[in-house]
């Protein structure tokens, strides 16, 4: 709902082969010799060089370059000023297939949160803007600006920022979040009404997510339980071990298994 991606939520994203990314992207953007835009370590494209091309483009080609920038710098950020090849691959797949990328964004968010929690340090490497909107819309506020889906037209974040959160520095945010009692936090955003929840895939009792750099596990049943929806202990056997980066050779075999899992979905209306 926040990204307004198309509604085909239940198609799985599979990353493009690394040797095809540059050639496919070059066709979409109509930029020859795209290899010259690569960083020295060839892990991404320099955005400042793409910006020069942006000034020369018009129409659909210009729109596609802007979209690539959003994918590489906002939705799937890596180094500052660099569009990673993984983000470029996600953009190419979206242009070619129109597959909804929310599960991919969620996978990268879970990956970065897990990493920071496990190591006790590190930087966020996910769409922090979406994570921020999600977080703020779950914290109770004095103004009832999040009470229906049409809060988009009310500029609720601006209202909350100005009147309740605007003066918080880093330590202020730490103190606020650490001090939240249960009464001030909602497991479900108040503007979410009846929704269909993907509970499990294939033989698994949870959902395997595919990101741009990894595959990772997620258990919607645990969240539903916290929402008060179904009071039973979900089966999550094997969930903690279900994670790997794509650079590991065995990951490609697992991707094919995940692809088959996503053909057999269990949806529950809540």
Coordinates of C-alpha atoms in Angstrom, one line a residue:
X1 CA 0.0 0.0 0.0
X2 CA 2.8 2.4 0.8
X3 CA 4.7 1.9 -2.5
X4 CA 1.6 1.5 -4.7
X5 CA 3.3 -1.3 -6.5
X6 CA 0.9 -3.4 -8.8
X7 CA -1.2 -6.0 -7.0
X8 CA 0.5 -9.2 -8.2
X9 CA 1.9 -9.8 -4.8
X10 CA 2.2 -13.5 -5.1
X11 CA 4.8 -13.9 -7.8
X12 CA 8.3 -14.6 -6.7
X13 CA 11.3 -12.4 -7.7
X14 CA 14.3 -14.3 -9.0
X15 CA 17.5 -12.3 -9.6
X16 CA 18.8 -11.8 -13.1
X17 CA 22.1 -13.6 -13.9
X18 CA 25.0 -11.3 -13.2
X19 CA 26.4 -11.7 -16.7
X20 CA 23.2 -10.4 -18.2
X21 CA 22.6 -7.3 -16.1
X22 CA 24.7 -4.7 -18.0
X23 CA 23.5 -5.9 -21.5
X24 CA 19.8 -5.9 -20.5
X25 CA 20.1 -2.5 -18.7
X26 CA 21.9 -1.0 -21.7
X27 CA 18.9 -2.0 -24.0
X28 CA 16.4 -0.5 -21.6
X29 CA 18.3 2.8 -21.2
X30 CA 19.7 2.9 -24.7
X31 CA 23.2 3.7 -23.4
X32 CA 26.0 2.0 -25.2
X33 CA 29.3 1.1 -23.4
X34 CA 27.6 1.0 -20.0
X35 CA 30.6 -0.9 -18.7
X36 CA 32.4 2.5 -18.5
X37 CA 30.0 3.6 -15.8
X38 CA 31.1 0.8 -13.5
X39 CA 33.0 1.3 -10.2
X40 CA 36.6 0.0 -10.1
X41 CA 35.5 -3.1 -8.3
X42 CA 32.7 -3.5 -10.8
X43 CA 30.0 -3.9 -8.1
X44 CA 27.9 -1.0 -9.2
X45 CA 27.3 2.0 -11.6
X46 CA 28.4 5.5 -10.7
X47 CA 25.3 7.6 -10.3
X48 CA 27.2 10.9 -11.1
X49 CA 28.0 9.5 -14.6
X50 CA 24.4 8.3 -15.1
X51 CA 23.2 11.9 -14.1
X52 CA 25.2 13.3 -17.0
X53 CA 23.3 10.9 -19.3
X54 CA 20.0 12.0 -17.6
X55 CA 20.5 15.5 -18.9
X56 CA 20.8 14.2 -22.5
X57 CA 17.7 12.0 -22.3
X58 CA 14.0 12.7 -22.7
X59 CA 10.7 10.8 -22.6
X60 CA 10.7 7.2 -21.7
X61 CA 14.5 6.8 -21.6
X62 CA 14.7 9.7 -19.1
X63 CA 11.9 8.2 -16.9
X64 CA 13.7 4.8 -16.9
X65 CA 17.0 6.4 -15.8
X66 CA 15.1 8.2 -12.9
X67 CA 13.5 4.9 -12.0
X68 CA 16.9 3.2 -11.9
X69 CA 18.1 5.9 -9.6
X70 CA 15.1 5.3 -7.2
X71 CA 15.8 1.6 -7.3
X72 CA 19.6 2.0 -6.6
X73 CA 19.6 4.9 -4.2
X74 CA 16.3 4.7 -2.3
X75 CA 14.7 1.2 -2.5
X76 CA 18.0 -0.8 -2.5
X77 CA 20.8 1.4 -1.4
X78 CA 24.4 0.3 -1.1
X79 CA 27.4 2.7 -1.3
X80 CA 26.6 6.4 -1.5
X81 CA 26.3 7.5 -5.1
X82 CA 26.4 4.0 -6.5
X83 CA 23.6 1.9 -8.1
X84 CA 24.6 -1.6 -7.2
X85 CA 24.4 -4.3 -9.9
X86 CA 21.9 -6.1 -7.6
X87 CA 19.6 -3.1 -7.6
X88 CA 20.0 -2.7 -11.3
X89 CA 19.0 -6.4 -11.8
X90 CA 15.9 -5.8 -9.7
X91 CA 15.0 -2.8 -11.9
X92 CA 15.5 -4.8 -15.1
X93 CA 13.3 -7.6 -13.8
X94 CA 10.6 -5.1 -12.8
X95 CA 10.6 -3.5 -16.2
X96 CA 10.5 -6.9 -18.0
X97 CA 8.0 -8.7 -15.7
X98 CA 6.2 -6.1 -13.5
X99 CA 6.7 -8.5 -10.6
X100 CA 5.8 -6.8 -7.3
X101 CA 9.0 -6.1 -5.4
X102 CA 7.6 -5.6 -1.9
X103 CA 8.8 -9.1 -0.7
X104 CA 12.3 -8.1 -2.0
X105 CA 12.3 -4.9 -0.1
X106 CA 11.1 -6.7 3.0
X107 CA 13.9 -9.3 2.6
X108 CA 16.6 -6.7 2.4
X109 CA 15.1 -4.9 5.5
X110 CA 15.0 -8.1 7.5
X111 CA 18.6 -8.8 6.4
X112 CA 20.0 -5.5 7.5
X113 CA 18.0 -5.5 10.8
X114 CA 19.3 -9.0 11.6
X115 CA 22.8 -8.0 10.8
X116 CA 22.7 -4.9 13.0
X117 CA 21.1 -6.8 15.9
X118 CA 23.6 -9.8 15.6
X119 CA 26.7 -7.7 15.4
X120 CA 25.6 -4.8 17.6
X121 CA 26.8 -2.3 15.0
X122 CA 26.6 -1.6 11.3
X123 CA 24.7 0.7 9.0
X124 CA 21.1 0.3 7.6
X125 CA 21.2 -1.0 4.1
X126 CA 17.5 -1.0 3.2
X127 CA 14.8 1.5 2.3
X128 CA 15.0 3.5 5.5
X129 CA 12.2 5.9 4.3
X130 CA 9.7 3.0 4.1
X131 CA 10.9 1.6 7.4
X132 CA 10.5 5.0 9.0
X133 CA 6.9 5.4 7.7
X134 CA 6.1 1.9 8.9
X135 CA 7.5 2.6 12.4
X136 CA 5.9 5.9 12.9
X137 CA 2.5 4.6 11.8
X138 CA 2.7 2.0 14.5
X139 CA 3.4 4.4 17.3
X140 CA 0.4 6.0 18.9
X141 CA 0.3 9.7 18.5
X142 CA -1.7 12.5 20.0
X143 CA -3.2 13.4 16.6
X144 CA -5.4 10.7 15.1
X145 CA -3.9 11.1 11.7
X146 CA -3.3 7.4 10.9
X147 CA -6.9 6.2 11.5
X148 CA -7.8 5.4 7.9
X149 CA -6.0 4.6 4.7
X150 CA -6.7 8.0 3.2
X151 CA -4.3 9.6 5.6
X152 CA -2.0 10.1 2.5
X153 CA -3.9 13.2 1.6
X154 CA -3.6 14.6 5.2
X155 CA 0.2 14.7 5.2
X156 CA 0.3 12.9 8.6
X157 CA 4.0 12.4 8.7
X158 CA 4.5 16.2 8.4
X159 CA 2.0 16.8 11.2
X160 CA 3.6 14.2 13.5
X161 CA 7.1 15.4 12.7
X162 CA 6.3 19.0 13.4
X163 CA 4.3 18.5 16.6
X164 CA 5.7 15.3 18.2
X165 CA 8.9 14.0 16.7
X166 CA 10.6 17.0 15.2
X167 CA 12.9 17.9 18.1
X168 CA 14.2 14.4 18.7
X169 CA 17.9 13.8 18.1
X170 CA 19.6 10.3 17.8
X171 CA 19.6 9.8 21.6
X172 CA 16.0 11.1 21.8
X173 CA 14.9 8.4 19.3
X174 CA 16.7 5.8 21.3
X175 CA 15.1 6.9 24.5
X176 CA 11.6 7.1 22.9
X177 CA 11.8 3.6 21.3
X178 CA 13.3 1.9 24.4
X179 CA 10.7 3.5 26.6
X180 CA 7.6 2.5 24.6
X181 CA 5.2 0.5 26.7
X182 CA 2.8 -1.9 25.0
X183 CA 0.0 0.6 25.2
X184 CA 1.9 3.1 22.9
X185 CA 2.7 0.6 20.2
X186 CA 0.3 -1.1 17.7
X187 CA 1.2 -4.3 16.1
X188 CA -1.0 -3.4 13.1
X189 CA -1.0 0.1 11.6
X190 CA -4.5 1.6 12.3
X191 CA -5.1 2.4 8.6
X192 CA -4.9 -1.3 7.7
X193 CA -8.3 -3.0 7.7
X194 CA -9.1 -6.4 6.3
X195 CA -6.1 -7.9 4.5
X196 CA -5.1 -11.2 3.0
X197 CA -1.9 -12.6 4.7
X198 CA 0.5 -15.0 3.0
X199 CA 1.0 -17.5 5.8
X200 CA 3.1 -20.2 4.3
X201 CA 4.6 -21.5 1.1
X202 CA 4.8 -25.1 -0.2
X203 CA 5.8 -27.5 2.6
X204 CA 7.1 -24.8 4.8
X205 CA 5.1 -23.3 7.7
X206 CA 6.6 -19.9 7.0
X207 CA 7.5 -17.8 4.0
X208 CA 10.9 -17.8 2.2
X209 CA 11.7 -14.3 0.9
X210 CA 14.1 -13.6 -2.0
X211 CA 16.0 -10.3 -1.8
X212 CA 18.5 -8.7 -4.2
X213 CA 21.5 -10.1 -2.2
X214 CA 20.1 -13.0 -0.2
X215 CA 17.2 -15.3 0.6
X216 CA 15.8 -15.1 4.1
X217 CA 12.9 -16.5 6.2
X218 CA 9.9 -14.7 7.6
X219 CA 7.0 -16.0 9.7
X220 CA 3.8 -14.1 9.2
X221 CA 2.0 -16.4 11.7
X222 CA 4.1 -14.9 14.5
X223 CA 3.0 -11.4 13.6
X224 CA -0.6 -12.5 13.3
X225 CA -0.3 -14.1 16.8
X226 CA 1.0 -10.8 18.2
X227 CA -1.9 -9.0 16.5
X228 CA -4.3 -11.3 18.5
X229 CA -5.5 -13.0 15.3
X230 CA -4.7 -16.7 16.0
X231 CA -3.7 -17.8 19.4
X232 CA -1.5 -20.9 18.8
X233 CA 2.2 -21.4 18.7
X234 CA 3.2 -21.5 15.0
X235 CA 5.6 -24.1 13.7
X236 CA 8.8 -22.5 12.7
X237 CA 11.2 -25.4 12.5
X238 CA 14.2 -24.6 10.3
X239 CA 13.4 -20.9 10.0
X240 CA 16.5 -19.6 11.8
X241 CA 18.8 -21.6 9.6
X242 CA 17.1 -20.5 6.3
X243 CA 19.4 -17.7 5.2
X244 CA 22.2 -17.4 2.7
X245 CA 23.8 -14.8 0.4
X246 CA 23.6 -15.4 -3.4
X247 CA 27.4 -15.4 -3.7
X248 CA 27.4 -18.9 -2.1
X249 CA 27.1 -21.5 -4.9
X250 CA 24.5 -23.5 -3.0
X251 CA 22.1 -20.5 -3.0
X252 CA 21.2 -21.1 -6.7
X253 CA 19.9 -24.5 -5.9
X254 CA 17.8 -23.2 -3.0
X255 CA 16.3 -20.5 -5.3
X256 CA 14.8 -23.1 -7.5
X257 CA 13.2 -24.8 -4.5
X258 CA 11.8 -21.4 -3.4
X259 CA 10.4 -20.9 -6.8
X260 CA 8.5 -24.2 -6.5
X261 CA 7.4 -23.2 -3.0
X262 CA 5.8 -20.0 -4.2
X263 CA 3.5 -22.0 -6.5
X264 CA 1.7 -23.4 -3.5
X265 CA 0.6 -20.6 -1.2
X266 CA -1.6 -20.5 1.9
X267 CA -3.5 -17.2 2.2
X268 CA -5.6 -16.2 5.3
X269 CA -8.0 -13.3 5.5
X270 CA -7.6 -11.3 8.7

